[in-house]
C-alpha positions as MATLAB code, in Angstrom:
seq = 'MRPISCASQLLAALVSVDLAVAKPLSILEARGHKHIKPKVFLIDMFPPEGAAWYGIPEFNLLARNISVPGLSPLYPDVHCTDKGDVCQIVTGEAEINAANSMNALTFSGLFDFTRTYFMIAGIAGVNPKVATLGSVTFAKYAVSVELQYEFDAREIPANFTTGYVPQGSTDPTEYPQSIYGTEVFEVNDNLRQLAIAFAKTAILNDSTDAMAYRAHYASTSAYEAGSQAPSVVGCDTATSDVYFSGALLSEAFENTTKLFTNGSGVYCTTAQEDTATLEALLRGAIANLTDFSRIIVMRTASDFDRPYAGEADTFNLFYADQGGFEPAINNIYLAGIKVVEGILNEWETTFAKGIPATNYIGDIFGSLGGVPDFGPGSVFNDNPVTKRTLKGRNAAKGYA';
ca = [
      91.878   82.148   89.601;
      94.816   79.564   91.659;
      93.723   76.457   89.674;
      92.602   73.333   91.542;
      94.488   70.687   92.526;
      92.162   67.971   92.760;
      90.232   67.409   89.432;
      87.912   65.738   91.707;
      86.669   68.965   93.359;
      86.006   69.977   89.035;
      84.264   67.542   88.574;
      81.834   67.592   91.914;
      81.898   70.775   91.327;
      80.088   70.756   87.707;
      77.973   67.408   88.580;
      76.028   68.847   91.577;
      74.028   71.265   90.812;
      70.891   69.724   90.548;
      67.960   72.246   88.442;
      66.336   72.797   86.116;
      68.439   74.518   83.391;
      66.743   77.407   80.739;
      67.801   75.966   76.877;
      70.459   78.806   76.296;
      68.647   81.864   73.731;
      71.217   82.222   70.553;
      72.829   84.132   69.321;
      69.156   85.155   67.005;
      66.925   84.713   69.519;
      68.993   86.421   72.457;
      68.173   89.379   69.416;
      64.654   89.628   69.417;
      64.044   90.193   73.276;
      64.659   93.732   74.384;
      68.157   94.258   75.827;
      68.033   93.241   78.811;
      69.731   95.443   81.673;
      71.266   93.486   84.407;
      71.297   95.285   88.279;
      74.436   93.232   89.443;
      76.665   91.617   87.114;
      79.231   88.395   88.671;
      82.338   87.189   86.613;
      83.359   84.378   87.311;
      86.862   82.122   86.084;
      85.597   78.820   86.303;
      83.386   76.588   87.222;
      83.622   76.221   91.188;
      82.809   79.644   91.278;
      80.489   79.304   88.953;
      78.188   77.088   90.768;
      78.632   78.533   93.953;
      76.206   80.923   92.494;
      73.214   77.793   91.748;
      70.986   76.604   94.403;
      71.227   78.856   96.200;
      67.522   80.429   97.945;
      68.505   84.138   97.121;
      67.436   83.441   93.314;
      68.432   81.220   90.097;
      71.023   82.141   88.339;
      70.288   79.176   85.456;
      66.414   80.783   84.511;
      67.831   82.508   81.468;
      70.652   81.534   79.362;
      72.340   83.782   76.334;
      74.587   82.573   74.074;
      77.542   84.685   73.478;
      79.261   84.982   70.584;
      82.886   85.801   70.965;
      82.881   83.712   75.158;
      84.901   80.522   75.584;
      83.453   77.332   73.922;
      84.052   75.329   77.096;
      81.267   78.031   78.653;
      79.749   79.983   76.314;
      76.109   80.882   77.561;
      75.145   84.323   80.206;
      72.926   82.801   82.920;
      71.189   85.551   84.341;
      68.037   85.261   86.375;
      64.318   85.450   85.374;
      63.767   89.295   85.696;
      67.556   89.435   84.510;
      68.571   92.171   87.170;
      71.672   89.764   88.120;
      73.303   87.572   85.819;
      76.730   86.213   85.650;
      79.972   84.983   83.894;
      82.622   82.377   83.688;
      85.429   83.726   81.641;
      88.246   81.446   81.798;
      91.064   80.418   83.439;
      94.504   83.548   82.869;
      93.992   86.528   80.974;
      93.559   85.541   77.603;
      90.843   83.557   78.623;
      89.740   86.582   80.941;
      90.422   89.579   78.152;
      88.977   87.234   75.946;
      85.216   86.555   77.328;
      84.741   89.642   78.676;
      85.595   91.965   75.465;
      82.606   89.548   74.121;
      80.379   89.945   76.093;
      80.833   93.898   76.847;
      80.409   94.544   72.884;
      78.026   92.031   72.142;
      75.562   94.416   71.904;
      72.643   92.095   73.786;
      72.575   93.600   76.953;
      72.286   97.307   78.314;
      75.740   97.469   80.923;
      75.801  101.058   81.201;
      73.923  100.884   85.068;
      75.908   97.595   85.626;
      77.618   96.873   88.562;
      80.159   93.891   87.886;
      81.705   92.075   90.534;
      84.219   90.243   89.876;
      84.032   86.669   92.117;
      87.268   84.478   92.447;
      89.732   83.028   94.489;
      93.057   83.883   95.343;
      96.125   83.151   97.192;
      96.514   85.180   99.983;
     100.030   86.731  101.576;
     100.161   86.237  104.816;
     101.073   88.868  105.352;
      97.836   90.795  105.085;
      94.917   88.074  105.514;
      94.637   84.409  105.806;
      93.497   81.114  103.774;
      89.054   81.807  103.883;
      89.276   85.467  103.736;
      87.374   88.163  102.082;
      89.238   91.173  100.036;
      88.247   94.283   98.042;
      91.407   95.627   96.099;
      91.253   98.707   95.547;
      94.192   98.401   92.856;
      94.866   95.692   90.530;
      98.378   95.393   89.202;
     100.575   93.614   86.312;
     102.646   92.044   88.658;
     104.180   89.670   85.867;
     104.523   92.787   82.744;
     108.560   93.570   83.157;
     111.808   91.583   82.298;
     112.062   88.514   84.169;
     115.883   87.809   84.952;
     116.724   83.922   86.205;
     117.674   84.638   89.279;
     120.942   82.391   89.351;
     122.036   85.058   87.298;
     121.220   88.344   89.241;
     124.214   91.262   89.496;
     124.971   91.200   93.658;
     123.300   94.126   94.242;
     119.542   93.538   92.640;
     117.221   92.040   94.831;
     114.972   89.327   92.742;
     115.306   88.834   88.640;
     112.454   90.747   87.738;
     112.960   94.610   86.432;
     110.124   96.978   85.095;
     110.473   96.994   81.086;
     112.054   99.987   80.601;
     113.773  100.319   83.729;
     117.604   98.385   84.320;
     117.107   98.311   88.476;
     113.961   96.457   89.764;
     113.059   99.710   92.166;
     112.823  101.848   89.088;
     110.193  102.840   87.758;
     108.770  100.904   84.016;
     110.422  102.958   81.613;
     108.394  101.075   79.111;
     104.464  101.538   79.657;
     101.761   98.958   77.908;
      98.463  101.014   79.858;
      98.014   97.689   81.625;
     100.103   98.128   84.636;
      97.730   98.922   87.039;
      93.853  100.235   87.835;
      91.923  102.094   90.015;
      88.335  100.804   91.369;
      85.817  103.446   93.312;
      87.174  103.178   96.440;
      83.216  104.170   97.545;
      81.502  101.724   96.447;
      84.731   99.461   97.239;
      84.495  100.750  101.640;
      80.507  100.059  101.089;
      81.569   95.798   99.094;
      83.109   95.897  102.220;
      81.101   96.777  104.573;
      77.448   94.696  103.104;
      80.305   91.773  103.379;
      81.440   91.960  106.696;
      77.780   91.102  107.602;
      78.929   87.923  106.452;
      79.670   84.669  108.991;
      82.471   82.805  107.373;
      83.287   80.071  105.890;
      86.771   77.503  107.459;
      87.771   74.250  108.024;
      89.125   72.258  110.363;
      92.357   71.280  107.727;
      92.353   75.496  107.375;
      92.098   76.619  111.004;
      95.210   73.563  111.818;
      97.690   74.518  108.572;
      97.213   78.551  109.438;
      98.484   77.686  112.677;
     102.121   77.067  111.783;
     102.065   80.929  110.549;
     101.802   82.053  114.413;
     105.663   81.433  114.515;
     106.236   84.325  111.734;
     105.464   87.924  113.775;
     104.995   89.095  110.399;
     102.493   86.757  109.702;
     100.564   87.265  111.844;
      97.636   88.228  110.617;
      98.610   84.787  108.290;
      97.558   82.799  111.716;
      93.499   84.242  112.861;
      90.510   83.641  111.762;
      89.235   85.215  108.166;
      88.184   87.900  108.074;
      86.735   90.961  104.727;
      89.763   92.169  104.032;
      90.251   95.556  102.123;
      93.735   94.997  100.851;
      94.999   94.977   96.672;
      95.303   92.184   94.106;
      98.563   90.881   92.238;
      98.003   90.128   88.454;
     100.138   86.686   86.006;
      99.609   84.094   84.677;
     102.399   82.981   85.801;
     101.693   80.980   89.242;
     103.865   81.994   90.861;
     104.932   80.897   95.330;
     107.297   81.313   97.673;
     109.218   83.765   99.454;
     110.996   85.379   97.278;
     108.105   86.159   94.674;
     106.246   86.811   96.902;
     108.083   89.474   98.797;
     109.445   90.541   94.895;
     106.486   90.973   93.360;
     104.672   92.921   96.595;
     107.567   95.040   96.309;
     106.068   96.105   92.168;
     102.913   96.644   93.439;
     104.296   99.693   95.793;
     106.021  101.060   93.268;
     103.627  100.118   90.696;
     101.497  102.513   92.259;
     103.478  104.853   93.862;
     104.042  103.347   97.211;
      99.630  102.927   98.188;
      98.785   99.950   96.879;
      98.680   96.165   99.553;
      99.542   92.784   97.719;
      97.253   90.291   99.557;
      96.034   88.195   96.305;
      97.339   86.947   93.464;
      95.493   85.797   90.507;
      95.430   85.241   86.725;
      92.441   87.480   85.203;
      91.782   91.016   86.416;
      93.427   93.702   84.999;
      92.293   91.627   82.128;
      89.229   91.934   82.360;
      89.291   95.454   84.210;
      90.671   96.498   80.438;
      87.691   94.352   78.999;
      85.722   97.244   80.902;
      87.274  100.018   80.742;
      87.130  100.062   77.133;
      83.362   99.112   77.217;
      83.576  102.092   79.354;
      85.450  104.454   76.747;
      82.084  102.879   73.915;
      79.916  104.379   76.826;
      78.786  100.820   77.146;
      80.320   99.898   81.044;
      80.366  101.678   83.927;
      83.826  101.527   85.475;
      82.676  103.637   88.810;
      80.601  100.497   88.656;
      83.047   97.710   89.347;
      83.673   95.192   92.560;
      86.978   93.101   92.239;
      86.049   90.863   95.389;
      89.002   87.309   95.939;
      88.631   85.118   98.587;
      91.620   83.378   98.848;
      92.685   80.011   99.062;
      96.170   78.857   99.182;
      99.327   81.242  101.298;
     101.621   82.737   98.644;
     104.093   81.058  100.179;
     105.283   78.587  102.985;
     105.268   79.069  107.241;
     108.288   79.176  108.859;
     110.655   76.177  108.539;
     108.324   74.706  105.210;
     109.732   73.955  101.491;
     108.183   76.087   99.098;
     107.293   72.686   96.556;
     105.753   71.492   99.672;
     103.470   73.979  100.367;
     103.065   74.408   96.535;
     102.176   70.800   95.302;
     102.120   69.020   98.162;
     100.193   70.813  101.002;
      96.748   69.866  102.241;
      96.410   73.583  103.444;
      92.020   73.306  103.983;
      92.189   76.461  102.318;
      89.967   75.906   98.485;
      86.326   74.629  100.141;
      85.827   77.627  102.172;
      87.855   80.329   99.638;
      84.380   79.425   97.194;
      81.764   79.257   99.621;
      83.318   82.835  100.609;
      82.603   83.268   97.272;
      78.687   82.765   98.089;
      78.231   84.351  102.297;
      79.852   87.480  101.383;
      79.466   88.343   98.000;
      74.783   87.714   98.222;
      75.660   90.652  101.094;
      77.115   93.066   98.204;
      74.598   91.238   95.946;
      71.790   92.604   98.052;
      72.651   95.056   99.993;
      72.743   96.919   95.514;
      69.969   95.608   94.715;
      67.842   96.245   98.231;
      69.595   99.731   98.756;
      68.926  100.466   94.091;
      66.052  103.297   94.345;
      67.216  104.834   97.139;
      71.378  104.971   96.433;
      72.724  102.266   93.662;
      71.297  103.510   90.610;
      72.141  106.938   90.505;
      76.090  105.399   91.577;
      77.717  105.873   93.717;
      79.984  109.994   92.826;
      84.508  107.864   93.564;
      86.559  110.726   94.814;
      89.251  108.634   94.003;
      90.752  108.905   90.784;
      89.163  105.591   88.237;
      91.037  103.863   84.979;
      94.390  102.590   84.015;
      97.350  104.136   84.072;
      97.443  106.310   80.929;
      93.873  108.599   82.100;
      91.675  106.928   79.197;
      89.193  107.501   81.122;
      89.465  111.097   82.118;
      91.535  112.911   85.250;
      95.015  112.106   86.446;
      96.840  109.400   87.856;
      97.153  108.749   91.355;
      99.563  106.089   89.843;
     103.027  106.036   87.478;
     104.104  108.963   85.685;
     100.850  111.010   84.658;
      97.426  110.576   82.252;
      99.089  110.216   77.775;
      96.578  112.281   77.909;
      97.993  115.773   78.664;
     101.316  115.514   77.077;
     102.494  114.256   79.856;
     104.865  111.905   79.278;
     107.100  108.682   81.585;
     109.437  110.208   84.024;
     112.735  108.560   86.179;
     111.047  106.600   89.497;
     112.245  104.967   91.621;
     109.820  103.326   94.828;
     113.337  104.475   97.062;
     112.994  108.193   95.570;
     109.468  108.331   96.692;
     109.183  107.029   99.414;
     112.395  109.879  100.758;
     110.396  112.315   99.823;
     107.413  111.640  101.687;
     109.345  109.705  104.395;
     109.751  106.468  104.579;
     112.698  104.570  105.356;
];
């Protein structure tokens, strides 16, 4: 997520929902029931994202509430419809909260997730080269751009473009030589394309403030996408607990996204949880509890990751009224409900049996089988880390 700049917005999200909320079931009560088998499970990170789904005409997510040990003490309950076909978790912000909450959920034993479609549905910062305020994005790759060495930019060598250097490497353009396994995740692109098609049927929300703010980006040709009206875009997401801002850092992490995905990733959104969430779901898949081919990563754009020409970085982050927060929250529902309904309406004909992935899915280790199309290759096939650089790969592909 990208944190809210105004406490009143958080308070409004918490108090604006006037619904009959079911009393949470305790762990013992829940275990006395049959396993809930959600068809769609929504993953939100903080209350305004979660509240986007409350009070809607399509279903009541607060009909059933189940307390799950290990979830955030702020958000201890999973919310479900009466039939249990759609459920939701609010994980808490940042990687540690997301990882712990999703791990607790996945291994709770209260749900049957073997045919569940998980959809991350949150807001994010946005790269004006690719999308704009209010846009709805669907990622194929989620990249942990912060898993690097860091030098203060005032102390870097003259031939460095950034103070970030991949771990185990000695140059910003060299592929990481020390790999943790959570650097990159790839999800089912066939499913992503279906989600994009569903979302494109939505009429997206916008605001006059967002219209006015994004117009400033038209003066820079590279930011043309940022000056346009919101749309649905297929592009990738960067995960970092550090809430970074500014052209230099954003371009550095754009390069990191390309480097870590062997040149194919398109950096467009920045958030704080996605690779942590995906790691928990991947461990569930290893234990045959979840299906990693049934994951959708949707982020809506609430703020630009860098200023427009002539604007100070600090003003863009601290003081500018970008006008993107409310459209981003609204578009979680407006676009997301099209995806949810698409899955539910076509469950028997299409989605129950699953959408076969024709691309690699999983982590950089190849933990679920197959050979990753990024990184050094599967560690489970005796394929050691080799030295690779973005410059070297691009040259091999005929790029400048």
